Amino acid sequence: MNSLTEENYLKAIYKLVAGEKGAVTTNAIAQKMNTKAASVTDMLKKLSDKKLINYEKYYGVKLTIKGEKIALTIIRKHRLWEMFLVEKLEFGWDEVHDLAEQLEHINSEKLVEQIDKFLDYPKVDPHGDPIPDSNGKLQIQKSALLSTFKKNEVCMMTGVVDHSPTFLQYLAKTELTLGSTIKINDINDFDRSLQIAVNKGKAFFISNEVAKNILATAKQ
Amino acid sequence: MNSLTEENYLKAIYKLVAGEKGAVTTNAIAQKMNTKAASVTDMLKKLSDKKLINYEKYYGVKLTIKGEKIALTIIRKHRLWEMFLVEKLEFGWDEVHDLAEQLEHINSEKLVEQIDKFLDYPKVDPHGDPIPDSNGKLQIQKSALLSTFKKNEVCMMTGVVDHSPTFLQYLAKTELTLGSTIKINDINDFDRSLQIAVNKGKAFFISNEVAKNILATAKQ
DNA sequence: ATTATTTTTTAGACTAGTCTAAAATTTATT
DNA sequence: AATAAATTTTAGACTAGTCTAAAAAATAAT
């Protein structure tokens, strides 16, 4: 097993790698972890010995498959706990992060799976961040809710939040389907409803409620 | 704030005090904590400096009001988490203890209060152990389920687990009420139903289902 | 291309919590 | 009451994770 500190370093490295293509630097990790470079170097040696990272002195660090899997299971736990706090315990999204940072280190496979089931297997958290599956695999790309895009932005639909037949049948009546190109023509300030054009076709309106249940990634 | 280790020592001392009237010995704590006497002595000095225990060298230790309150809030969290795991996440009672030992150290007042609310403010866990309130006060005595008593034992009813009108109305038809003296005349091995006499009156039968929802303390 | 600057690593030290072995104290036994 | 046995405390050492200060390496600037 890995210590709480090791888990936090792995998570920090994972998140830094996501931003950059190359390796992650010691200083970047130190900043993210609120520690000093010297402490990071010590930990990198340790994680390297455990084969959780590939570490090249003075160059940088990448996660191994093993290390990435651990990072992803922690992120899975973090996002499931956030969902749980918001959906079941009346927490606001702005107040769950720090608490989830504690809960993500609770060590029980069964607990995670039961929480997942209790939440009815969510695929994304309401930030649009995908929740890794129990094997540490991201089933979907990191997407944002359509409701978070700005006027004149163009994006591609990647998924839905609400999987109910009602919602999917509604979508079927429009051109909105996986892979559709969506342009935000206008946003109504009053009710946050959107005027959108799908696949460069005729523009139409969708409510904020609908927009909040559509996932998309920015195009270009 | 107190470290996880400090919290565990306080909890251990609380539980040991509950058994004994006097002070708790170093060796007893060492045994409960799976550490050595030397380690315990170190920790006792630390807890004493923090005014969480009254520590007399070579004699023993007692919790201060402050220390007891901390112990009770940890026990509160432990029992609420156990209830949550069993009631909401389909865990068995035999598999929740170790997990609750992790969860009890999660530091968030709001989380505890929301879990309490989510469970509809349980007063006891199904072992009959009382759940301290948010001020660290035990509202009720430690009781056991009537179903756990043995043939010919005499006890006093202290509470119910099921607070539903249906159940309470059923009880009202019998002499079973808070403070009633109950003697277990016989136990049916097949369905675990009980033949009991209340307040030395006429004997009657109750099912195991009913017995599991009645709390009682041993008499004499 | 040589020097200056920044980054990273090493070396040595500190804290929390643990240990073993030895010393101090209390309790039990003769 | 004196000694033996058990318990508790002290002393010194170890690990994980952190730090500061100094050395080593890489990057940038002249």
PDB file of N, CA and C in Angstrom, chain A residues 36-116:
ATOM      1  N   LYS A  36       8.852  22.000  -0.582  1.00  0.00           N
ATOM      2  CA  LYS A  36      10.043  22.534  -1.217  1.00  0.00           C
ATOM      3  C   LYS A  36      10.639  21.495  -2.176  1.00  0.00           C
ATOM      4  N   ALA A  37      11.421  21.984  -3.125  1.00  0.00           N
ATOM      5  CA  ALA A  37      12.009  21.114  -4.143  1.00  0.00           C
ATOM      6  C   ALA A  37      12.763  19.934  -3.517  1.00  0.00           C
ATOM      7  N   ALA A  38      13.457  20.197  -2.429  1.00  0.00           N
ATOM      8  CA  ALA A  38      14.239  19.130  -1.781  1.00  0.00           C
ATOM      9  C   ALA A  38      13.337  17.978  -1.334  1.00  0.00           C
ATOM     10  N   SER A  39      12.185  18.336  -0.795  1.00  0.00           N
ATOM     11  CA  SER A  39      11.249  17.300  -0.335  1.00  0.00           C
ATOM     12  C   SER A  39      10.734  16.493  -1.518  1.00  0.00           C
ATOM     13  N   VAL A  40      10.497  17.189  -2.610  1.00  0.00           N
ATOM     14  CA  VAL A  40       9.992  16.525  -3.812  1.00  0.00           C
ATOM     15  C   VAL A  40      11.012  15.510  -4.316  1.00  0.00           C
ATOM     16  N   THR A  41      12.261  15.935  -4.393  1.00  0.00           N
ATOM     17  CA  THR A  41      13.310  15.023  -4.863  1.00  0.00           C
ATOM     18  C   THR A  41      13.324  13.735  -4.040  1.00  0.00           C
ATOM     19  N   ASP A  42      13.256  13.883  -2.727  1.00  0.00           N
ATOM     20  CA  ASP A  42      13.212  12.696  -1.861  1.00  0.00           C
ATOM     21  C   ASP A  42      12.063  11.778  -2.245  1.00  0.00           C
ATOM     22  N   MET A  43      10.899  12.378  -2.420  1.00  0.00           N
ATOM     23  CA  MET A  43       9.720  11.567  -2.719  1.00  0.00           C
ATOM     24  C   MET A  43       9.828  10.929  -4.103  1.00  0.00           C
ATOM     25  N   LEU A  44      10.403  11.653  -5.045  1.00  0.00           N
ATOM     26  CA  LEU A  44      10.533  11.104  -6.401  1.00  0.00           C
ATOM     27  C   LEU A  44      11.403   9.844  -6.390  1.00  0.00           C
ATOM     28  N   LYS A  45      12.438   9.867  -5.596  1.00  0.00           N
ATOM     29  CA  LYS A  45      13.290   8.670  -5.460  1.00  0.00           C
ATOM     30  C   LYS A  45      12.473   7.493  -4.942  1.00  0.00           C
ATOM     31  N   LYS A  46      11.659   7.806  -3.964  1.00  0.00           N
ATOM     32  CA  LYS A  46      10.853   6.753  -3.335  1.00  0.00           C
ATOM     33  C   LYS A  46       9.835   6.180  -4.317  1.00  0.00           C
ATOM     34  N   LEU A  47       9.153   7.070  -5.025  1.00  0.00           N
ATOM     35  CA  LEU A  47       8.133   6.612  -5.981  1.00  0.00           C
ATOM     36  C   LEU A  47       8.792   5.870  -7.138  1.00  0.00           C
ATOM     37  N   SER A  48       9.992   6.299  -7.471  1.00  0.00           N
ATOM     38  CA  SER A  48      10.727   5.636  -8.544  1.00  0.00           C
ATOM     39  C   SER A  48      11.125   4.220  -8.121  1.00  0.00           C
ATOM     40  N   ASP A  49      11.597   4.077  -6.889  1.00  0.00           N
ATOM     41  CA  ASP A  49      11.935   2.751  -6.356  1.00  0.00           C
ATOM     42  C   ASP A  49      10.729   1.822  -6.393  1.00  0.00           C
ATOM     43  N   LYS A  50       9.571   2.401  -6.178  1.00  0.00           N
ATOM     44  CA  LYS A  50       8.338   1.600  -6.179  1.00  0.00           C
ATOM     45  C   LYS A  50       7.788   1.400  -7.593  1.00  0.00           C
ATOM     46  N   LYS A  51       8.504   1.929  -8.569  1.00  0.00           N
ATOM     47  CA  LYS A  51       8.114   1.799  -9.985  1.00  0.00           C
ATOM     48  C   LYS A  51       6.749   2.448 -10.289  1.00  0.00           C
ATOM     49  N   LEU A  52       6.480   3.521  -9.589  1.00  0.00           N
ATOM     50  CA  LEU A  52       5.227   4.239  -9.850  1.00  0.00           C
ATOM     51  C   LEU A  52       5.463   5.428 -10.779  1.00  0.00           C
ATOM     52  N   ILE A  53       6.729   5.818 -10.892  1.00  0.00           N
ATOM     53  CA  ILE A  53       7.072   6.895 -11.834  1.00  0.00           C
ATOM     54  C   ILE A  53       8.377   6.545 -12.554  1.00  0.00           C
ATOM     55  N   ASN A  54       8.588   7.162 -13.724  1.00  0.00           N
ATOM     56  CA  ASN A  54       9.888   7.126 -14.386  1.00  0.00           C
ATOM     57  C   ASN A  54      10.545   8.457 -14.098  1.00  0.00           C
ATOM     58  N   TYR A  55      11.660   8.363 -13.383  1.00  0.00           N
ATOM     59  CA  TYR A  55      12.298   9.578 -12.892  1.00  0.00           C
ATOM     60  C   TYR A  55      13.711   9.681 -13.465  1.00  0.00           C
ATOM     61  N   GLU A  56      13.974  10.800 -14.140  1.00  0.00           N
ATOM     62  CA  GLU A  56      15.311  11.046 -14.659  1.00  0.00           C
ATOM     63  C   GLU A  56      15.839  12.290 -13.986  1.00  0.00           C
ATOM     64  N   LYS A  57      16.931  12.121 -13.300  1.00  0.00           N
ATOM     65  CA  LYS A  57      17.515  13.230 -12.541  1.00  0.00           C
ATOM     66  C   LYS A  57      17.706  14.472 -13.395  1.00  0.00           C
ATOM     67  N   TYR A  58      17.411  15.571 -12.843  1.00  0.00           N
ATOM     68  CA  TYR A  58      17.584  16.893 -13.464  1.00  0.00           C
ATOM     69  C   TYR A  58      16.709  17.098 -14.700  1.00  0.00           C
ATOM     70  N   TYR A  59      15.943  16.079 -15.056  1.00  0.00           N
ATOM     71  CA  TYR A  59      15.101  16.221 -16.242  1.00  0.00           C
ATOM     72  C   TYR A  59      13.627  16.334 -15.867  1.00  0.00           C
ATOM     73  N   GLY A  60      13.125  15.283 -15.245  1.00  0.00           N
ATOM     74  CA  GLY A  60      11.712  15.321 -14.885  1.00  0.00           C
ATOM     75  C   GLY A  60      11.135  13.941 -14.676  1.00  0.00           C
ATOM     76  N   VAL A  61       9.833  13.878 -14.653  1.00  0.00           N
ATOM     77  CA  VAL A  61       9.177  12.669 -14.180  1.00  0.00           C
ATOM     78  C   VAL A  61       7.890  12.417 -14.953  1.00  0.00           C
ATOM     79  N   LYS A  62       7.599  11.133 -15.187  1.00  0.00           N
ATOM     80  CA  LYS A  62       6.328  10.716 -15.780  1.00  0.00           C
ATOM     81  C   LYS A  62       5.779   9.550 -14.979  1.00  0.00           C
ATOM     82  N   LEU A  63       4.481   9.382 -15.009  1.00  0.00           N
ATOM     83  CA  LEU A  63       3.888   8.245 -14.303  1.00  0.00           C
ATOM     84  C   LEU A  63       4.071   6.970 -15.118  1.00  0.00           C
ATOM     85  N   THR A  64       4.308   5.861 -14.442  1.00  0.00           N
ATOM     86  CA  THR A  64       4.239   4.559 -15.109  1.00  0.00           C
ATOM     87  C   THR A  64       2.765   4.176 -15.205  1.00  0.00           C
ATOM     88  N   ILE A  65       2.482   3.091 -15.931  1.00  0.00           N
ATOM     89  CA  ILE A  65       1.104   2.605 -16.018  1.00  0.00           C
ATOM     90  C   ILE A  65       0.550   2.383 -14.610  1.00  0.00           C
ATOM     91  N   LYS A  66       1.381   1.749 -13.797  1.00  0.00           N
ATOM     92  CA  LYS A  66       0.993   1.451 -12.414  1.00  0.00           C
ATOM     93  C   LYS A  66       0.685   2.735 -11.627  1.00  0.00           C
ATOM     94  N   GLY A  67       1.571   3.715 -11.775  1.00  0.00           N
ATOM     95  CA  GLY A  67       1.392   4.979 -11.065  1.00  0.00           C
ATOM     96  C   GLY A  67       0.155   5.719 -11.536  1.00  0.00           C
ATOM     97  N   GLU A  68      -0.074   5.668 -12.847  1.00  0.00           N
ATOM     98  CA  GLU A  68      -1.236   6.364 -13.388  1.00  0.00           C
ATOM     99  C   GLU A  68      -2.533   5.726 -12.902  1.00  0.00           C
ATOM    100  N   LYS A  69      -2.495   4.414 -12.814  1.00  0.00           N
ATOM    101  CA  LYS A  69      -3.699   3.713 -12.353  1.00  0.00           C
ATOM    102  C   LYS A  69      -4.051   4.126 -10.918  1.00  0.00           C
ATOM    103  N   ILE A  70      -3.024   4.231 -10.090  1.00  0.00           N
ATOM    104  CA  ILE A  70      -3.266   4.660  -8.707  1.00  0.00           C
ATOM    105  C   ILE A  70      -3.825   6.084  -8.689  1.00  0.00           C
ATOM    106  N   ALA A  71      -3.206   6.963  -9.464  1.00  0.00           N
ATOM    107  CA  ALA A  71      -3.685   8.350  -9.530  1.00  0.00           C
ATOM    108  C   ALA A  71      -5.156   8.377  -9.943  1.00  0.00           C
ATOM    109  N   LEU A  72      -5.487   7.549 -10.934  1.00  0.00           N
ATOM    110  CA  LEU A  72      -6.864   7.568 -11.438  1.00  0.00           C
ATOM    111  C   LEU A  72      -7.867   6.996 -10.434  1.00  0.00           C
ATOM    112  N   THR A  73      -7.440   6.015  -9.651  1.00  0.00           N
ATOM    113  CA  THR A  73      -8.391   5.497  -8.649  1.00  0.00           C
ATOM    114  C   THR A  73      -8.629   6.538  -7.560  1.00  0.00           C
ATOM    115  N   ILE A  74      -7.607   7.341  -7.289  1.00  0.00           N
ATOM    116  CA  ILE A  74      -7.798   8.403  -6.294  1.00  0.00           C
ATOM    117  C   ILE A  74      -8.730   9.473  -6.855  1.00  0.00           C
ATOM    118  N   ILE A  75      -8.526   9.812  -8.121  1.00  0.00           N
ATOM    119  CA  ILE A  75      -9.392  10.805  -8.753  1.00  0.00           C
ATOM    120  C   ILE A  75     -10.824  10.266  -8.828  1.00  0.00           C
ATOM    121  N   ARG A  76     -10.947   8.977  -9.128  1.00  0.00           N
ATOM    122  CA  ARG A  76     -12.280   8.343  -9.112  1.00  0.00           C
ATOM    123  C   ARG A  76     -12.957   8.535  -7.760  1.00  0.00           C
ATOM    124  N   LYS A  77     -12.208   8.227  -6.719  1.00  0.00           N
ATOM    125  CA  LYS A  77     -12.778   8.361  -5.375  1.00  0.00           C
ATOM    126  C   LYS A  77     -13.139   9.813  -5.078  1.00  0.00           C
ATOM    127  N   HIS A  78     -12.231  10.695  -5.426  1.00  0.00           N
ATOM    128  CA  HIS A  78     -12.477  12.123  -5.177  1.00  0.00           C
ATOM    129  C   HIS A  78     -13.782  12.570  -5.834  1.00  0.00           C
ATOM    130  N   ARG A  79     -13.968  12.215  -7.094  1.00  0.00           N
ATOM    131  CA  ARG A  79     -15.143  12.711  -7.825  1.00  0.00           C
ATOM    132  C   ARG A  79     -16.420  12.029  -7.378  1.00  0.00           C
ATOM    133  N   LEU A  80     -16.311  10.756  -7.015  1.00  0.00           N
ATOM    134  CA  LEU A  80     -17.502  10.071  -6.494  1.00  0.00           C
ATOM    135  C   LEU A  80     -17.915  10.666  -5.151  1.00  0.00           C
ATOM    136  N   TRP A  81     -16.930  10.937  -4.300  1.00  0.00           N
ATOM    137  CA  TRP A  81     -17.270  11.540  -3.005  1.00  0.00           C
ATOM    138  C   TRP A  81     -17.891  12.921  -3.210  1.00  0.00           C
ATOM    139  N   GLU A  82     -17.351  13.690  -4.135  1.00  0.00           N
ATOM    140  CA  GLU A  82     -17.937  15.013  -4.393  1.00  0.00           C
ATOM    141  C   GLU A  82     -19.389  14.882  -4.833  1.00  0.00           C
ATOM    142  N   MET A  83     -19.624  13.951  -5.757  1.00  0.00           N
ATOM    143  CA  MET A  83     -20.993  13.698  -6.220  1.00  0.00           C
ATOM    144  C   MET A  83     -21.885  13.330  -5.048  1.00  0.00           C
ATOM    145  N   PHE A  84     -21.373  12.430  -4.228  1.00  0.00           N
ATOM    146  CA  PHE A  84     -22.160  11.969  -3.088  1.00  0.00           C
ATOM    147  C   PHE A  84     -22.526  13.126  -2.157  1.00  0.00           C
ATOM    148  N   LEU A  85     -21.557  13.938  -1.842  1.00  0.00           N
ATOM    149  CA  LEU A  85     -21.795  15.051  -0.921  1.00  0.00           C
ATOM    150  C   LEU A  85     -22.836  16.008  -1.485  1.00  0.00           C
ATOM    151  N   VAL A  86     -22.740  16.264  -2.778  1.00  0.00           N
ATOM    152  CA  VAL A  86     -23.663  17.204  -3.402  1.00  0.00           C
ATOM    153  C   VAL A  86     -25.052  16.591  -3.598  1.00  0.00           C
ATOM    154  N   GLU A  87     -25.062  15.366  -4.120  1.00  0.00           N
ATOM    155  CA  GLU A  87     -26.340  14.744  -4.486  1.00  0.00           C
ATOM    156  C   GLU A  87     -27.123  14.255  -3.276  1.00  0.00           C
ATOM    157  N   LYS A  88     -26.412  13.738  -2.284  1.00  0.00           N
ATOM    158  CA  LYS A  88     -27.108  13.082  -1.174  1.00  0.00           C
ATOM    159  C   LYS A  88     -27.073  13.854   0.137  1.00  0.00           C
ATOM    160  N   LEU A  89     -26.059  14.677   0.313  1.00  0.00           N
ATOM    161  CA  LEU A  89     -25.931  15.335   1.617  1.00  0.00           C
ATOM    162  C   LEU A  89     -26.072  16.860   1.560  1.00  0.00           C
ATOM    163  N   GLU A  90     -26.636  17.337   0.468  1.00  0.00           N
ATOM    164  CA  GLU A  90     -26.984  18.751   0.386  1.00  0.00           C
ATOM    165  C   GLU A  90     -25.808  19.713   0.516  1.00  0.00           C
ATOM    166  N   PHE A  91     -24.631  19.258   0.088  1.00  0.00           N
ATOM    167  CA  PHE A  91     -23.488  20.175   0.051  1.00  0.00           C
ATOM    168  C   PHE A  91     -23.548  20.990  -1.236  1.00  0.00           C
ATOM    169  N   GLY A  92     -22.953  22.173  -1.184  1.00  0.00           N
ATOM    170  CA  GLY A  92     -22.789  22.963  -2.392  1.00  0.00           C
ATOM    171  C   GLY A  92     -21.482  22.594  -3.077  1.00  0.00           C
ATOM    172  N   TRP A  93     -21.430  22.805  -4.396  1.00  0.00           N
ATOM    173  CA  TRP A  93     -20.227  22.425  -5.144  1.00  0.00           C
ATOM    174  C   TRP A  93     -18.984  23.187  -4.708  1.00  0.00           C
ATOM    175  N   ASP A  94     -19.223  24.346  -4.158  1.00  0.00           N
ATOM    176  CA  ASP A  94     -18.091  25.159  -3.749  1.00  0.00           C
ATOM    177  C   ASP A  94     -17.483  24.696  -2.438  1.00  0.00           C
ATOM    178  N   GLU A  95     -18.142  23.806  -1.726  1.00  0.00           N
ATOM    179  CA  GLU A  95     -17.634  23.451  -0.397  1.00  0.00           C
ATOM    180  C   GLU A  95     -17.195  21.995  -0.265  1.00  0.00           C
ATOM    181  N   VAL A  96     -17.182  21.258  -1.369  1.00  0.00           N
ATOM    182  CA  VAL A  96     -16.880  19.830  -1.252  1.00  0.00           C
ATOM    183  C   VAL A  96     -15.430  19.455  -1.503  1.00  0.00           C
ATOM    184  N   HIS A  97     -14.673  20.343  -2.130  1.00  0.00           N
ATOM    185  CA  HIS A  97     -13.345  19.929  -2.579  1.00  0.00           C
ATOM    186  C   HIS A  97     -12.426  19.461  -1.449  1.00  0.00           C
ATOM    187  N   ASP A  98     -12.265  20.310  -0.448  1.00  0.00           N
ATOM    188  CA  ASP A  98     -11.332  19.972   0.633  1.00  0.00           C
ATOM    189  C   ASP A  98     -11.746  18.704   1.366  1.00  0.00           C
ATOM    190  N   LEU A  99     -13.034  18.565   1.564  1.00  0.00           N
ATOM    191  CA  LEU A  99     -13.533  17.372   2.237  1.00  0.00           C
ATOM    192  C   LEU A  99     -13.265  16.124   1.394  1.00  0.00           C
ATOM    193  N   ALA A 100     -13.471  16.243   0.095  1.00  0.00           N
ATOM    194  CA  ALA A 100     -13.193  15.106  -0.795  1.00  0.00           C
ATOM    195  C   ALA A 100     -11.706  14.749  -0.803  1.00  0.00           C
ATOM    196  N   GLU A 101     -10.855  15.735  -0.546  1.00  0.00           N
ATOM    197  CA  GLU A 101      -9.422  15.449  -0.465  1.00  0.00           C
ATOM    198  C   GLU A 101      -9.089  14.564   0.730  1.00  0.00           C
ATOM    199  N   GLN A 102      -9.919  14.658   1.742  1.00  0.00           N
ATOM    200  CA  GLN A 102      -9.746  13.731   2.865  1.00  0.00           C
ATOM    201  C   GLN A 102     -10.325  12.360   2.507  1.00  0.00           C
ATOM    202  N   LEU A 103     -11.543  12.383   2.013  1.00  0.00           N
ATOM    203  CA  LEU A 103     -12.274  11.130   1.785  1.00  0.00           C
ATOM    204  C   LEU A 103     -11.635  10.265   0.696  1.00  0.00           C
ATOM    205  N   GLU A 104     -10.958  10.904  -0.248  1.00  0.00           N
ATOM    206  CA  GLU A 104     -10.383  10.150  -1.367  1.00  0.00           C
ATOM    207  C   GLU A 104      -9.313   9.158  -0.909  1.00  0.00           C
ATOM    208  N   HIS A 105      -8.827   9.310   0.315  1.00  0.00           N
ATOM    209  CA  HIS A 105      -7.781   8.403   0.785  1.00  0.00           C
ATOM    210  C   HIS A 105      -8.315   7.245   1.627  1.00  0.00           C
ATOM    211  N   ILE A 106      -9.618   7.213   1.805  1.00  0.00           N
ATOM    212  CA  ILE A 106     -10.210   6.082   2.519  1.00  0.00           C
ATOM    213  C   ILE A 106     -10.022   4.832   1.669  1.00  0.00           C
ATOM    214  N   ASN A 107      -9.549   3.805   2.324  1.00  0.00           N
ATOM    215  CA  ASN A 107      -9.110   2.621   1.603  1.00  0.00           C
ATOM    216  C   ASN A 107     -10.120   1.478   1.739  1.00  0.00           C
ATOM    217  N   SER A 108     -11.023   1.387   0.778  1.00  0.00           N
ATOM    218  CA  SER A 108     -11.986   0.292   0.771  1.00  0.00           C
ATOM    219  C   SER A 108     -12.623   0.181  -0.609  1.00  0.00           C
ATOM    220  N   GLU A 109     -12.248  -0.859  -1.310  1.00  0.00           N
ATOM    221  CA  GLU A 109     -12.809  -1.067  -2.652  1.00  0.00           C
ATOM    222  C   GLU A 109     -14.320  -1.124  -2.599  1.00  0.00           C
ATOM    223  N   LYS A 110     -14.813  -1.892  -1.630  1.00  0.00           N
ATOM    224  CA  LYS A 110     -16.258  -2.076  -1.566  1.00  0.00           C
ATOM    225  C   LYS A 110     -16.980  -0.754  -1.346  1.00  0.00           C
ATOM    226  N   LEU A 111     -16.412   0.075  -0.475  1.00  0.00           N
ATOM    227  CA  LEU A 111     -17.044   1.371  -0.220  1.00  0.00           C
ATOM    228  C   LEU A 111     -17.185   2.170  -1.509  1.00  0.00           C
ATOM    229  N   VAL A 112     -16.122   2.214  -2.287  1.00  0.00           N
ATOM    230  CA  VAL A 112     -16.156   2.990  -3.531  1.00  0.00           C
ATOM    231  C   VAL A 112     -17.223   2.428  -4.473  1.00  0.00           C
ATOM    232  N   GLU A 113     -17.249   1.123  -4.598  1.00  0.00           N
ATOM    233  CA  GLU A 113     -18.209   0.521  -5.528  1.00  0.00           C
ATOM    234  C   GLU A 113     -19.653   0.755  -5.064  1.00  0.00           C
ATOM    235  N   GLN A 114     -19.853   0.728  -3.758  1.00  0.00           N
ATOM    236  CA  GLN A 114     -21.208   0.931  -3.240  1.00  0.00           C
ATOM    237  C   GLN A 114     -21.659   2.386  -3.403  1.00  0.00           C
ATOM    238  N   ILE A 115     -20.716   3.288  -3.201  1.00  0.00           N
ATOM    239  CA  ILE A 115     -21.042   4.706  -3.420  1.00  0.00           C
ATOM    240  C   ILE A 115     -21.394   4.912  -4.889  1.00  0.00           C
ATOM    241  N   ASP A 116     -20.615   4.297  -5.752  1.00  0.00           N
ATOM    242  CA  ASP A 116     -20.849   4.389  -7.193  1.00  0.00           C
ATOM    243  C   ASP A 116     -22.268   3.906  -7.522  1.00  0.00           C
TER     244      ASP A 116
END
